[in-house]
Structure formats: structure tokens, C-alpha cells
mmCIF file of C-alpha atoms and ligand atoms in Angstrom:
data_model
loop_
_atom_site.group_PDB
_atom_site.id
_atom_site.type_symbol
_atom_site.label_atom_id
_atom_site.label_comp_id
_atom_site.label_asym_id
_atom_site.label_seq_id
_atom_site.Cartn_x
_atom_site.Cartn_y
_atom_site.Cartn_z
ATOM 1 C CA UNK A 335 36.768 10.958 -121.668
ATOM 2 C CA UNK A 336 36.062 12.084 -125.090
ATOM 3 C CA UNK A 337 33.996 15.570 -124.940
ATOM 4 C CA UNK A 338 35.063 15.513 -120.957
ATOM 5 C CA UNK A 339 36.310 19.293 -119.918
ATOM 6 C CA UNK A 340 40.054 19.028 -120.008
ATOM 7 C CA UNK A 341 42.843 21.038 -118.212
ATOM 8 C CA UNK A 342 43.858 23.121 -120.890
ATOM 9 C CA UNK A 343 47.749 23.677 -119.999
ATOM 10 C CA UNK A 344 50.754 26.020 -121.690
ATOM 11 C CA UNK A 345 54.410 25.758 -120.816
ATOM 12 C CA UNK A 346 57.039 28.042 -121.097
ATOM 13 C CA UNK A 347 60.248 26.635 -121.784
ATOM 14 C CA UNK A 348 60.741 23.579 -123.745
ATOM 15 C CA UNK A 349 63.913 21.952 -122.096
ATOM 16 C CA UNK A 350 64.350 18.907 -120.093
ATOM 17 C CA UNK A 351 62.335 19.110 -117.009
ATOM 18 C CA UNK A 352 59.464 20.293 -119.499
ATOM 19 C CA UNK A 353 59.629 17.118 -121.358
ATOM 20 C CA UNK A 354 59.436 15.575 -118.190
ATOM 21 C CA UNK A 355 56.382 17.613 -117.022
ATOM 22 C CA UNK A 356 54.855 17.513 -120.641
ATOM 23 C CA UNK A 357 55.084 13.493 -121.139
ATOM 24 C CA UNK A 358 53.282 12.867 -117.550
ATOM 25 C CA UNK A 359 50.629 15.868 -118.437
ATOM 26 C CA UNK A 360 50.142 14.020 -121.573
ATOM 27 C CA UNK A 361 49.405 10.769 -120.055
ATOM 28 C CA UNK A 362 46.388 12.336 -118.043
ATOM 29 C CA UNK A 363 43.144 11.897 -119.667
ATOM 30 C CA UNK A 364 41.945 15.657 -118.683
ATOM 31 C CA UNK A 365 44.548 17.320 -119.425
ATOM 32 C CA UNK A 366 44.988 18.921 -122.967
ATOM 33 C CA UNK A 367 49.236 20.715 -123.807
ATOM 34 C CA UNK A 368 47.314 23.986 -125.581
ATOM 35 C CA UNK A 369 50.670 25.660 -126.055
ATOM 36 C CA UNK A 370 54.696 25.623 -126.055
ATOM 37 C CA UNK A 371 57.096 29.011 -125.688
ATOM 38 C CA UNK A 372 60.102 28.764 -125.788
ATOM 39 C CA UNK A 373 62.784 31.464 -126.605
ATOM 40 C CA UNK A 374 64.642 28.920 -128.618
ATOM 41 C CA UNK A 375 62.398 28.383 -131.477
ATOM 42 C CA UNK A 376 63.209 24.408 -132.639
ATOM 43 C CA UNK A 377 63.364 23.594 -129.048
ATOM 44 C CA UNK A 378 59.879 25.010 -128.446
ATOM 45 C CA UNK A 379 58.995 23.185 -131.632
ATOM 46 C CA UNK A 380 60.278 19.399 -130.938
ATOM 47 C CA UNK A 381 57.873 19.510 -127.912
ATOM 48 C CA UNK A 382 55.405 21.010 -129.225
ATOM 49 C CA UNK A 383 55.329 18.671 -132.175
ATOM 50 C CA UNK A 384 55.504 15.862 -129.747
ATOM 51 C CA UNK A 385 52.459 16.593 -128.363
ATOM 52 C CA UNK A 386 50.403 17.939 -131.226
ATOM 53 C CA UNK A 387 50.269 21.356 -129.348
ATOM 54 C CA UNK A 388 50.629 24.812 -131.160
ATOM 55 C CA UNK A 389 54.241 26.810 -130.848
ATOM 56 C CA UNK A 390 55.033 30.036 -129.509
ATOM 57 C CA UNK A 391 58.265 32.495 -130.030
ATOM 58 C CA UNK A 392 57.919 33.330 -126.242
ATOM 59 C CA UNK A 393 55.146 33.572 -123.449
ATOM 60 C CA UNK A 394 53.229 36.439 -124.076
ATOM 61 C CA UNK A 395 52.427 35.610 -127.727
ATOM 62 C CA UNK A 396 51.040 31.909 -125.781
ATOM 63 C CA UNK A 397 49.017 34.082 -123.372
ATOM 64 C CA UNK A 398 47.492 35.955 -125.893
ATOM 65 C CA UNK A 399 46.661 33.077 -128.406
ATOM 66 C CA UNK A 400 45.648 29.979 -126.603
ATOM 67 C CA UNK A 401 42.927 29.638 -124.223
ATOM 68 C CA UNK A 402 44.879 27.987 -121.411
ATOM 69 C CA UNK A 403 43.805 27.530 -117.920
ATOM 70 C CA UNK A 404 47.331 26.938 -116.303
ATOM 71 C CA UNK A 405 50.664 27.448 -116.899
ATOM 72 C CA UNK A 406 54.382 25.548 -116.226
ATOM 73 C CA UNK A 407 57.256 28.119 -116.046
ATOM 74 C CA UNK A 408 60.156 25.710 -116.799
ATOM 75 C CA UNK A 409 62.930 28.077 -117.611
ATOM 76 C CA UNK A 410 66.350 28.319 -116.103
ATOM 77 C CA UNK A 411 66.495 30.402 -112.742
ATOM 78 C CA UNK A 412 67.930 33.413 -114.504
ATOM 79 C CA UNK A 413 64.652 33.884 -116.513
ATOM 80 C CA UNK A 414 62.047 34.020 -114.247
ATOM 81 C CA UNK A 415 59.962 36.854 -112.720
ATOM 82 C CA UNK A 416 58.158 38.431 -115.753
ATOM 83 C CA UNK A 417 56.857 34.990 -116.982
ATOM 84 C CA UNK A 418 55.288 34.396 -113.792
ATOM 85 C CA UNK A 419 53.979 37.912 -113.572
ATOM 86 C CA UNK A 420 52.589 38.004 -117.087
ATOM 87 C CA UNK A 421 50.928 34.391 -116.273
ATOM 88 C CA UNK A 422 48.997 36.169 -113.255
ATOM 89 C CA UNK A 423 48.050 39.152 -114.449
ATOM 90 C CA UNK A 424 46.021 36.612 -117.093
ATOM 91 C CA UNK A 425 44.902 35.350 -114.285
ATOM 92 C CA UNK A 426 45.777 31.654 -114.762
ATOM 93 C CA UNK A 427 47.187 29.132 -112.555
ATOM 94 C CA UNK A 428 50.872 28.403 -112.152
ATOM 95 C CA UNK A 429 53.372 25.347 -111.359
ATOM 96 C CA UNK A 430 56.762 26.900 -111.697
ATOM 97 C CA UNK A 431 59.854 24.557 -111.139
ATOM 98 C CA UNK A 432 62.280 24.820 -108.557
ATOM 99 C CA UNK A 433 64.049 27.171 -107.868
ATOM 100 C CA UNK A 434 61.503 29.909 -107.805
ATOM 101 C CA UNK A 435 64.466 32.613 -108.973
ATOM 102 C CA UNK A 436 67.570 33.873 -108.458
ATOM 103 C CA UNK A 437 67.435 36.190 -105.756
ATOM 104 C CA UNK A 438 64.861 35.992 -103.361
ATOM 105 C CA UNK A 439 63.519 40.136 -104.517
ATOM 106 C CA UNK A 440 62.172 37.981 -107.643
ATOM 107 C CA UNK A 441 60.290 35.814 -105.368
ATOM 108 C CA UNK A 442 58.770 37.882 -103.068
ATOM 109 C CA UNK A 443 57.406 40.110 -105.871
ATOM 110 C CA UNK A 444 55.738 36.848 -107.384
ATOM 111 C CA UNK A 445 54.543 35.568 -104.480
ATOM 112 C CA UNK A 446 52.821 39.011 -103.983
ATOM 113 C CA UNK A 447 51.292 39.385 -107.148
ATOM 114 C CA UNK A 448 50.020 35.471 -106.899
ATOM 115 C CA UNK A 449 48.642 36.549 -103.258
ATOM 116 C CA UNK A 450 46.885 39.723 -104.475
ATOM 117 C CA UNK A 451 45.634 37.094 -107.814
ATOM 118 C CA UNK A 452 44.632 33.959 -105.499
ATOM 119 C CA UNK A 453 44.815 31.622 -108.119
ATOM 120 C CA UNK A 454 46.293 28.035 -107.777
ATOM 121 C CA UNK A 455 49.997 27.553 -107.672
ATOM 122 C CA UNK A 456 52.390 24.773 -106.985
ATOM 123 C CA UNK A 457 56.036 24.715 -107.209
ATOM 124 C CA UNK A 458 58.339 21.635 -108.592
ATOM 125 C CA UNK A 459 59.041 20.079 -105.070
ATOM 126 C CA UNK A 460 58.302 16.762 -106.059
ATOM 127 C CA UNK A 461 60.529 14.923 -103.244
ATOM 128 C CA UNK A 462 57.155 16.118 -100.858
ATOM 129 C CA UNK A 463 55.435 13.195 -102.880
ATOM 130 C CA UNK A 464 57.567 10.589 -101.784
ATOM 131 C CA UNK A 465 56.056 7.743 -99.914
ATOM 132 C CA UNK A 466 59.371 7.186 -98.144
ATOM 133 C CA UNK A 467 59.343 10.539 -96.743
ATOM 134 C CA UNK A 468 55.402 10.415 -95.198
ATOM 135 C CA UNK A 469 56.806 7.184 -93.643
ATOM 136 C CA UNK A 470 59.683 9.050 -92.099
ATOM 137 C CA UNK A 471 57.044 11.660 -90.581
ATOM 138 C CA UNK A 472 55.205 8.083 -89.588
ATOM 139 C CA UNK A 473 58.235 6.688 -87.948
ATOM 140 C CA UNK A 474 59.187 10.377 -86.583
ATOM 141 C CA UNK A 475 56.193 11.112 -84.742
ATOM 142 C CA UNK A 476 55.955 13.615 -82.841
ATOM 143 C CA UNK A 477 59.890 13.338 -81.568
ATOM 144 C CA UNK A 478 61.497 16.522 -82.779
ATOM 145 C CA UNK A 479 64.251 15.947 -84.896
ATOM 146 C CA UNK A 480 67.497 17.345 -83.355
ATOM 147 C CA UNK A 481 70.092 17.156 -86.076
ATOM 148 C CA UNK A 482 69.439 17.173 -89.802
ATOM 149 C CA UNK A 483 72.321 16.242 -92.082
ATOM 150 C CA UNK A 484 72.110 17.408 -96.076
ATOM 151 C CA UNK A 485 74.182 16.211 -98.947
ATOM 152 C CA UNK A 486 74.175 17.317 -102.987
ATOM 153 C CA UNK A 487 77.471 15.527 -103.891
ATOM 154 C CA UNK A 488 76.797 15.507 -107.785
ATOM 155 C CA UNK A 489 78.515 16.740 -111.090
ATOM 156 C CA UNK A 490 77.888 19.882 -113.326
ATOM 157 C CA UNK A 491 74.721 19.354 -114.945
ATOM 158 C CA UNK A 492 74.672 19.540 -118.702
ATOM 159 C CA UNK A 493 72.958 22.794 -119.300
ATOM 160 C CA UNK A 494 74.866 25.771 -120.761
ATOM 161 C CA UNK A 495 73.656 28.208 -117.865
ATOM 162 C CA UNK A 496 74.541 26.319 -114.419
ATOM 163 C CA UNK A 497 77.968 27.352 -113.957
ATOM 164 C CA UNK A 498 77.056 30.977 -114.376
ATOM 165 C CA UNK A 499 76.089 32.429 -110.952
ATOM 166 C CA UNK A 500 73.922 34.835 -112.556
ATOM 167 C CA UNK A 501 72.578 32.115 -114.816
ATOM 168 C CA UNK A 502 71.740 29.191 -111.906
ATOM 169 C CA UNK A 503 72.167 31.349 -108.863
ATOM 170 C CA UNK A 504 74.834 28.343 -107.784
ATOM 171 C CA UNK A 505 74.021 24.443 -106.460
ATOM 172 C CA UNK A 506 72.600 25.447 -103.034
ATOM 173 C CA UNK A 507 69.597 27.672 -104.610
ATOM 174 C CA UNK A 508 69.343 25.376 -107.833
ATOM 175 C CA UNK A 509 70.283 22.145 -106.908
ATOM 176 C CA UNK A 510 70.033 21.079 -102.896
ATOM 177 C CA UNK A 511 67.012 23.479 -102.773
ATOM 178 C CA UNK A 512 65.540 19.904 -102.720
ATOM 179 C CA UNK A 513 66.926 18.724 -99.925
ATOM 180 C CA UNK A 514 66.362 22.358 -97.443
ATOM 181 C CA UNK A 515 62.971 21.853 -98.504
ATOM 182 C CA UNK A 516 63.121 18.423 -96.884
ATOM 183 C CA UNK A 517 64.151 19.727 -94.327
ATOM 184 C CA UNK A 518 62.126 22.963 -93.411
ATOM 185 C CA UNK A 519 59.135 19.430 -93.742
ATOM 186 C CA UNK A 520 60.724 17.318 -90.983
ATOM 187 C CA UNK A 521 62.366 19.669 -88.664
ATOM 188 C CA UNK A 522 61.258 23.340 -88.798
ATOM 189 C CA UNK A 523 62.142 26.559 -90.057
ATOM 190 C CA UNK A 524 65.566 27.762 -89.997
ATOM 191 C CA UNK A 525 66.767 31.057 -87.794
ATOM 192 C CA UNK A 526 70.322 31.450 -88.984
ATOM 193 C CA UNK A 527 72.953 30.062 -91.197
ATOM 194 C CA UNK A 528 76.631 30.112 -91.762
ATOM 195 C CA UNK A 529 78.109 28.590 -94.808
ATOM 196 C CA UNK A 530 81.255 28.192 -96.591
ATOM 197 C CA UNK A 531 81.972 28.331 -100.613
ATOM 198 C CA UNK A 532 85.439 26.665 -102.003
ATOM 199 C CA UNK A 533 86.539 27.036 -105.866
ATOM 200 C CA UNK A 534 84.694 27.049 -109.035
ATOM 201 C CA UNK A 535 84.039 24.167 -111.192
ATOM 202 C CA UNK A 536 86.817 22.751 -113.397
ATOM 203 C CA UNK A 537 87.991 24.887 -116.382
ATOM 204 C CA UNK A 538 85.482 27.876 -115.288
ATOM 205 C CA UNK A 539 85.714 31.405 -115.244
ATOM 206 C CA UNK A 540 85.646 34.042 -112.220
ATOM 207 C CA UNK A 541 81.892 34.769 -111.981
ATOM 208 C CA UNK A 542 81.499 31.258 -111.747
ATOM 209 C CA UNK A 543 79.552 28.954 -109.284
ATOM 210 C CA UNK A 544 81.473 27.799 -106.610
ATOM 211 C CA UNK A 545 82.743 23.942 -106.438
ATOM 212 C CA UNK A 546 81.928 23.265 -103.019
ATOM 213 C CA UNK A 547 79.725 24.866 -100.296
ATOM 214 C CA UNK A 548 79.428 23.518 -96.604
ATOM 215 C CA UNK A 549 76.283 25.051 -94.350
ATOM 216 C CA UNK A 550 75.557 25.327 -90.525
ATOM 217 C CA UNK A 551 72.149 25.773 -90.064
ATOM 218 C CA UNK A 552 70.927 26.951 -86.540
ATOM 219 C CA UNK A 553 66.522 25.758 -86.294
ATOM 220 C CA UNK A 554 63.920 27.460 -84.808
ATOM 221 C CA UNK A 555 63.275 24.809 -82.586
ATOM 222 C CA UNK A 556 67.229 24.065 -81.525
ATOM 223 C CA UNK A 557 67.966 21.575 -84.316
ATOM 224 C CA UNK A 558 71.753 21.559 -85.222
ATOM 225 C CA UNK A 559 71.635 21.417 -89.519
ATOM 226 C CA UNK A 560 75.072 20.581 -91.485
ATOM 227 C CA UNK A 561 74.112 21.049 -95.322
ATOM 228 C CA UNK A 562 77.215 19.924 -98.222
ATOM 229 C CA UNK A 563 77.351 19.949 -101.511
ATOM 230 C CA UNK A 564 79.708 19.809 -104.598
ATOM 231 C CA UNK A 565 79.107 19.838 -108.524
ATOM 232 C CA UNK A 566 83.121 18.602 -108.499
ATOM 233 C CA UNK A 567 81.707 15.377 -109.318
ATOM 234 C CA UNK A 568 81.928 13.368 -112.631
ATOM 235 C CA UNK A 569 78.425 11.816 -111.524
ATOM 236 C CA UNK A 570 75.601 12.023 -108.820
ATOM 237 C CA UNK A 571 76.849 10.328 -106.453
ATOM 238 C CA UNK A 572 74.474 11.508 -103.371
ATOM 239 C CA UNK A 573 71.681 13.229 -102.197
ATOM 240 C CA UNK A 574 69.599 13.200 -99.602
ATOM 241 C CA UNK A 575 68.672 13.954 -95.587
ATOM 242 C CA UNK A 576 69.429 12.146 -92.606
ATOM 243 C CA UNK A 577 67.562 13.329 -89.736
ATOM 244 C CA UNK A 578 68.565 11.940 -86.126
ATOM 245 C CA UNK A 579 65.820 12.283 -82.893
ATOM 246 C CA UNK A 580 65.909 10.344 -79.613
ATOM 247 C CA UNK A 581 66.390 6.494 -80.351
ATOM 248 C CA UNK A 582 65.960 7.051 -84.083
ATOM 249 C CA UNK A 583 68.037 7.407 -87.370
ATOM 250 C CA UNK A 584 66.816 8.115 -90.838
ATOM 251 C CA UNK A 585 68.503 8.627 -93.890
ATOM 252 C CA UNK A 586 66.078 10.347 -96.900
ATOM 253 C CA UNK A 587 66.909 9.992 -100.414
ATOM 254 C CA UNK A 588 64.628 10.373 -103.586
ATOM 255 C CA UNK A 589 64.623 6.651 -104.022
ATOM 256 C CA UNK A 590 64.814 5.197 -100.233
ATOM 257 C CA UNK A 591 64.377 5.406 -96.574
ATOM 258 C CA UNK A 592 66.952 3.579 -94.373
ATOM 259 C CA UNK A 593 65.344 4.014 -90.869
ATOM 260 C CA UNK A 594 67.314 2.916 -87.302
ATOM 261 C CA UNK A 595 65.837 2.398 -83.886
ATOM 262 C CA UNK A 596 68.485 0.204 -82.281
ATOM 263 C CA UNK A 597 66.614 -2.970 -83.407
ATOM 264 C CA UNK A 598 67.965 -3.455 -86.683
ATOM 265 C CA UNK A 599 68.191 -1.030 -90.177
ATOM 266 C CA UNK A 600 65.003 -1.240 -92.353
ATOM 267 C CA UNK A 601 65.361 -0.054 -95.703
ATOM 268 C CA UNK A 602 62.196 0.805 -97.721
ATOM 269 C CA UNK A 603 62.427 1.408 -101.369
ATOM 270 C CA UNK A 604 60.159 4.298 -102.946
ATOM 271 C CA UNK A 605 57.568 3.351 -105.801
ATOM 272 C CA UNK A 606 58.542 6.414 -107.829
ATOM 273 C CA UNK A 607 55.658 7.903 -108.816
ATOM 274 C CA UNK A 608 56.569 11.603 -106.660
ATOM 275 C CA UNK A 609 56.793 13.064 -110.058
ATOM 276 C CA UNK A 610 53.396 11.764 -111.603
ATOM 277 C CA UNK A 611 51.891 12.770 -108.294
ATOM 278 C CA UNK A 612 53.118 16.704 -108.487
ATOM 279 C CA UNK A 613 51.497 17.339 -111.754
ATOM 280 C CA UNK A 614 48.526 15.236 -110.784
ATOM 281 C CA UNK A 615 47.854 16.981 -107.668
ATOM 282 C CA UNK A 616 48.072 20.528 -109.574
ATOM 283 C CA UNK A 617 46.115 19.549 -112.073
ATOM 284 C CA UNK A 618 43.296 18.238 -109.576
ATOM 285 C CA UNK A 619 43.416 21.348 -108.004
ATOM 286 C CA UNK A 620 43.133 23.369 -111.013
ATOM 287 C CA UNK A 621 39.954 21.487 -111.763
ATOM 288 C CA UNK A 622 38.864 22.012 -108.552
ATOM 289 C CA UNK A 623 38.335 18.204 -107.700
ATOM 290 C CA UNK A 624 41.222 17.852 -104.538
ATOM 291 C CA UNK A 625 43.309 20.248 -102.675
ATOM 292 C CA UNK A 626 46.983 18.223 -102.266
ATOM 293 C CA UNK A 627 49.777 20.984 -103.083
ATOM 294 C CA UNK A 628 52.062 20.388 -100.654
ATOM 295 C CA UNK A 629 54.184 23.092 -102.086
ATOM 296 C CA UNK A 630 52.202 26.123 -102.925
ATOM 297 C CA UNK A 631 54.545 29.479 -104.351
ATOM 298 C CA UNK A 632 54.052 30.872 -100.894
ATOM 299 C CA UNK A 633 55.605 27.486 -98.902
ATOM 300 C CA UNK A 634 57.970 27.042 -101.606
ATOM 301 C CA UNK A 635 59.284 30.814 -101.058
ATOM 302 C CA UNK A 636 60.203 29.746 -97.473
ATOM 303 C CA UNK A 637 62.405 27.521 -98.876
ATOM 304 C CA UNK A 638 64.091 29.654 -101.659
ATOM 305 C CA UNK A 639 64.209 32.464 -98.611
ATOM 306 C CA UNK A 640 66.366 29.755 -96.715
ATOM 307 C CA UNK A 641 68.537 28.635 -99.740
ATOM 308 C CA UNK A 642 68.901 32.320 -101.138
ATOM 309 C CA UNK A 643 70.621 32.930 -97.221
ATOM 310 C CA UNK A 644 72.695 30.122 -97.529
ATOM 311 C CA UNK A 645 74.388 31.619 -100.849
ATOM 312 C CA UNK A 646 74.378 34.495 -99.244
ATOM 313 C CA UNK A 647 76.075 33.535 -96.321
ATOM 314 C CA UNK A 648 78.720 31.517 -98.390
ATOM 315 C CA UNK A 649 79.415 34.729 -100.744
ATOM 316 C CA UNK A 650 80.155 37.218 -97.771
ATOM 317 C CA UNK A 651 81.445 34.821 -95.023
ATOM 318 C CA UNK A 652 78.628 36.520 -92.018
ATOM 319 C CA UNK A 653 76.417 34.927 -90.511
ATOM 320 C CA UNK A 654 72.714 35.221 -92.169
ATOM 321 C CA UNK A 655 69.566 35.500 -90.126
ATOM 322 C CA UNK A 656 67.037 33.809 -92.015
ATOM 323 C CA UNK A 657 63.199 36.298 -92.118
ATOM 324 C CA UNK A 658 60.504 34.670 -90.596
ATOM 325 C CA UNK A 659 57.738 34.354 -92.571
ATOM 326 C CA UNK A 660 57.613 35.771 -96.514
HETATM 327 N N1 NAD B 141 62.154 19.360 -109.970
HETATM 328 C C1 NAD B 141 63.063 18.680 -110.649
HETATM 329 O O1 NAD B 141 63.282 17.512 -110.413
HETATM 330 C C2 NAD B 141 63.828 19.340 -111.770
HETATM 331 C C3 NAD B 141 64.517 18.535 -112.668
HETATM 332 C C4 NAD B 141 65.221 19.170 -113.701
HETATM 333 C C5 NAD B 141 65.223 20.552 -113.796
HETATM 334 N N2 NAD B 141 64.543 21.289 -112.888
HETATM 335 C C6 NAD B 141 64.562 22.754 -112.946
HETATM 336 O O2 NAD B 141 63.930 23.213 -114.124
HETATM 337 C C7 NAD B 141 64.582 24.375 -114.611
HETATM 338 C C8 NAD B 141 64.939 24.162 -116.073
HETATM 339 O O3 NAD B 141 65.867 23.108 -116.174
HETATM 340 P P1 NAD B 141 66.085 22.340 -117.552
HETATM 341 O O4 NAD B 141 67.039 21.226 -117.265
HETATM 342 O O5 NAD B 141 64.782 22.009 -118.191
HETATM 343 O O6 NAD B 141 66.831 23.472 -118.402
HETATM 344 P P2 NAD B 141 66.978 23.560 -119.987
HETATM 345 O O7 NAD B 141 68.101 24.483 -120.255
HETATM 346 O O8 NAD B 141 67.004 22.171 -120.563
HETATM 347 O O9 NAD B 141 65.596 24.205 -120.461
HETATM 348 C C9 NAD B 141 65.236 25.522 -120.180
HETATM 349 C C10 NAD B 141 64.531 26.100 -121.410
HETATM 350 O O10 NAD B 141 64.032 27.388 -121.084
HETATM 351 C C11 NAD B 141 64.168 28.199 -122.232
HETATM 352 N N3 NAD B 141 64.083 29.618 -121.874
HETATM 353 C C12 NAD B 141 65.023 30.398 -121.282
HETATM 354 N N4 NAD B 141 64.527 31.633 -121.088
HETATM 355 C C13 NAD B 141 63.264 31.636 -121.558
HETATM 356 C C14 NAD B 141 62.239 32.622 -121.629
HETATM 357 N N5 NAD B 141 62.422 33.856 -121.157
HETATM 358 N N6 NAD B 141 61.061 32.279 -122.190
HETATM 359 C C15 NAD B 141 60.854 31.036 -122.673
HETATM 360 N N7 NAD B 141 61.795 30.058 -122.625
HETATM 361 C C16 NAD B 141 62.978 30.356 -122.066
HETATM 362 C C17 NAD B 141 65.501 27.776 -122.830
HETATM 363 O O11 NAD B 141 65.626 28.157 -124.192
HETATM 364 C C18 NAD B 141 65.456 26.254 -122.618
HETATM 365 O O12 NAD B 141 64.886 25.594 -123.723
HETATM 366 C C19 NAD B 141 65.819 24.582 -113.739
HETATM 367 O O13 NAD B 141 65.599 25.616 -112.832
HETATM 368 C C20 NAD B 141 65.985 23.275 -113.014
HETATM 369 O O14 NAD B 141 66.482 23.383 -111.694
HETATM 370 C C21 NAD B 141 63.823 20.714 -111.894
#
């Protein structure tokens, strides 16, 4: 590939999932890492350094440096908006990771701005990548699914800003996002949710995330939806979808499909490559060469809009319609 045009990528934010993102980008033979931000200087160096790319005190100073043709936004929920904005008014492409924000005001203003811009954008979704979950849509068919079971039973993650709700925005928005996304994918949008909210994490102030939430979700289409999850946890224990239609079971996780029709379970591992395949597909599309983002900013806000009700409904007790549409 030597003197081949490369995918000339920054990211913003230099923490775990951008490692992640950084050591697949850097294993693609078109793609060049022109530039790490990070508000935390050493951080932004270390991964920088690890992939021979040039440092940067914080976005804007990236933007207006490095030639780039893309950007990650890999920052904690609390911090996006203006990266994202800044990013578009360059007019560059953008992968930001789950969840998009916050609130959901955040995310609509994005998503506006990246309408107006029409560049490319994906959004860190990765479980749409899953082979196990296009053979679920195989084995579906065209039956409509008529109740969809959730679960993020898991601990505290090790990050000094998830137990703040105005840090993470709580587990539903940052954590089972992953799993409503799944969802909204095999059975439909949502109309109207109720939820529930118990406790705060261990040893955690007021203003914390809660422990526990438990969700009623009312479909479009008439699905029944029962969503749970708790950070009380010492480890992840579950997470994942089951998803029942007439004479068929399936139970979703990132790593399997256990699948029922009455003649026996079948269990089918997943390769693991959903994460290669996210970055891949974005980068493809930046180049122009394919068209695979299964979860553009736009699709990806349907699911924030969903998750963001969910919180909300958990906060104030009511019942939450759910907007159609961004
Ligand atoms: N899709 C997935 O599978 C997946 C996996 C892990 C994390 N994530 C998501 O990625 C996001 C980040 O998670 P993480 O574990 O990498 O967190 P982290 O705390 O390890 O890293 C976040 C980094 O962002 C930096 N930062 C904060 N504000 C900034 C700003 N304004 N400008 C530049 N840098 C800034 C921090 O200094 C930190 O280095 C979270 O929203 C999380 O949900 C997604």
C-alpha cells in the first residue's frame, strides 16, 4: 500500500474504548491515526506515542493542525456536543461512540448540524455487526417479534465519571443503550415506556446513578418489552436480548445466539470480529468504496431518544411517550 491514499483519522479522547478503536484503525492498511486530543495531556500522549501520531491539548487545536479526513469522538457522555459540532463545521466525517450524549437536546442539535453538513457518520453500535444477530433476523423472518426481554446485569465500570448522573447520564443511556438498540433492529420502534429506578451504587453520593432500573416498554407494532439492569454487580454477569415470536425463542448476547423452535436449542457462537467490522465499515465509507453503516448519527439518535425516555421515565415515575421520528 505504500504511496496508496490513506484515511487520514483524529480522535478525541484517549481512554479505553479509543485504544480499542485506535489499535483496529491501526491494523488497516489505509488508514493513517493523524492526531490524538485529549484533555488529559499524558493520556492523549501514551496513545499517541503508540501509534506514532502527533498530540493535541484538546480538539480544536487537532482540527486546526492536522489534515484529517474523519474524526472518533471517544469522550465520556458528559463531554460531548461541542466536539461533534466543531468536527462538522470542519466539515469532516464522524464515528462518535455510544451514547451519543447526555440528554437527548445534545443529540438532536448534532444530528441537525450533521444533516445540514451531510457528511459520513457512524455511531459505536458495534453489536449491529454481529453475525449471530443477522442470523436471528434469518431465523426471525418475517414473524414479528411479540415480546422482547433486555438485561444489563453488570458492575460499576472503572471510570471516575459513571456513577455521576451528570457525568454518564446513568446505565440505561450509557450502558444497555446496546441492548434498546437491539431491539429498536428486531422488533420496532418503541411508543411508550414506564420504568422504575432503585438505590445508588454502593458507597455513592445523592446525585448518583441509580443501582437498579426495571423498564416496560409498550412497541409500535404491539410488542410487550421488559428492559433490567443493575451496576450492583461485582462483575458482568449478563447482557443481552431474548426476543420470543410464534413457535420461536431467541436469546441475543454479544458472544452467542441460543435459538428455540420446539425441535431442540441450537446455540451458535459469534466469530467476534463486530468491532473490526464498525471501524472497517466507516472507514470504507469515508473512502467512498462501500456504504455498510448500520448505525448512522441519525438511526443511532432513535435509540438515544428511546434510552434518554427510559431515564426519564425512571427519574419522575410517569409514563413517557417516546417522539416518533428525530
Ligand atoms: N461501544 C463500546 O463497546 C464501548 C466500549 C467502551 C466504552 N464505550 C463508550 O466510550 C465512551 C468513553 O469510554 P471510555 O471507557 O473510553 O472512558 P475513559 O474515561 O477511559 O476515556 C475518556 C477520555 O476522554 C477524555 N476527555 C474527556 N473530556 C474531553 C474533552 N472535552 N476533550 C477531549 N478529551 C476528553 C478523558 O480525559 C479520557 O481520557 C463512553 O461513553 C463509553 O460508553 C463504548
Amino acid at each position: 500500500m505504500a504511496g496508496a491514499v490513506k484515511c487520514r483519522i483524529g480522535i478525541v479522547g484517549a481512554g479505553n474504548v479509543a485504544a480499542r478503536h485506535a489499535q483496529v484503525l491501526g491494523g488497516f492498511a489505509d488508514v493513517r491515526i493523524a492526531g490524538v486530543a485529549d484533555t488529559d495531556g499524558p493520556r492523549a500522549e501514551r496513545l499517541a506515542a503508540a501509534h506514532g501520531a502527533p498530540v493535541y491539548d484538546g480538539h480544536k487545536a487537532m482540527l486546526e493542525d492536522a489534515a484529517l479526513d474523519a474524526v472518533y469522538v471517544c469522550v465520556p457522555p458528559f463531554a460531548h456536543g461541542p466536539i461533534e459540532l466543531d468536527v462538522l463545521d470542519a466539515g469532516l466525517a464522524l464515528f462518535v461512540e455510544k451514547p451519543l450524549a447526555l440528554d437527548e437536546e445534545t443529540a438532536l442539535t448534532v444530528a441537525g448540524a450533521a444533516r445540514r453538513r451531510g457528511v459520513v457518520t457512524a455511531v459505536g453500535h458495534h453489536w449491529r455487526y454481529l453475525d449471530v444477530v443477522a442470523e436471528a433476523r434469518r431465523l426471525l423472518g418475517d414473524r414479528p417479534v411479540r415480546l422482547a426481554l433486555g438485561v444489563w446485569l453488570d458492575k460499576v465500570p472503572p471510570v471516575p465519571w459513571w456513577t455521576r448522573r451528570d457525568g454518564s447520564g446513568g446505565q440505561v443511556i450509557e450502558q444497555a443503550v446496546h441492548v434498546l438498540d437491539l431491539a429498536r433492529l428486531l422488533v420496532g420502534e418503541v411508543a411508550e415506556v414506564c420504568a422504575h429506578e432503585s438505590g445508588h451504587p454502593p458507597d455513592r453520593e445523592e446525585g448518583a446513578v441509580g443501582a437498579a432500573t426495571g423498564a416496560l416498554l409498550r412497541f409500535r407494532g404491539g410488542a410487550g418489552g421488559i428492559l433490567g439492569a443493575t451496576c450492583l454487580l461485582g462483575w458482568k454477569h449478563r447482557a443481552g436480548l431474548e426476543v420470543y415470536a410464534e413457535g420461536i425463542a431467541l436469546e441475543l448476547s454479544e458472544n452467542r445466539l441460543v435459538a428455540d423452535t420446539g425441535e431442540g436449542r441450537r446455540e451458535v457462537a459469534d466469530p467476534g470480529d463486530a468491532k473490526r467490522r464498525v471501524d472497517r465499515a466507516f472507514v470504507d465509507a469515508v473512502m467512498g468504496r462501500a456504504d455498510d453503516v448500520r448505525a448512522p448519527y441519525e438511526e443511532a439518535l432513535r435509540t438515544h431518544r428511546l434510552a434518554c425516555a427510559v431515564a426519564r421515565a425512571a427519574t419522575s415515575g410517569a409514563p413517557v411517550t417516546v417522539e416518533e421520528g428525530p
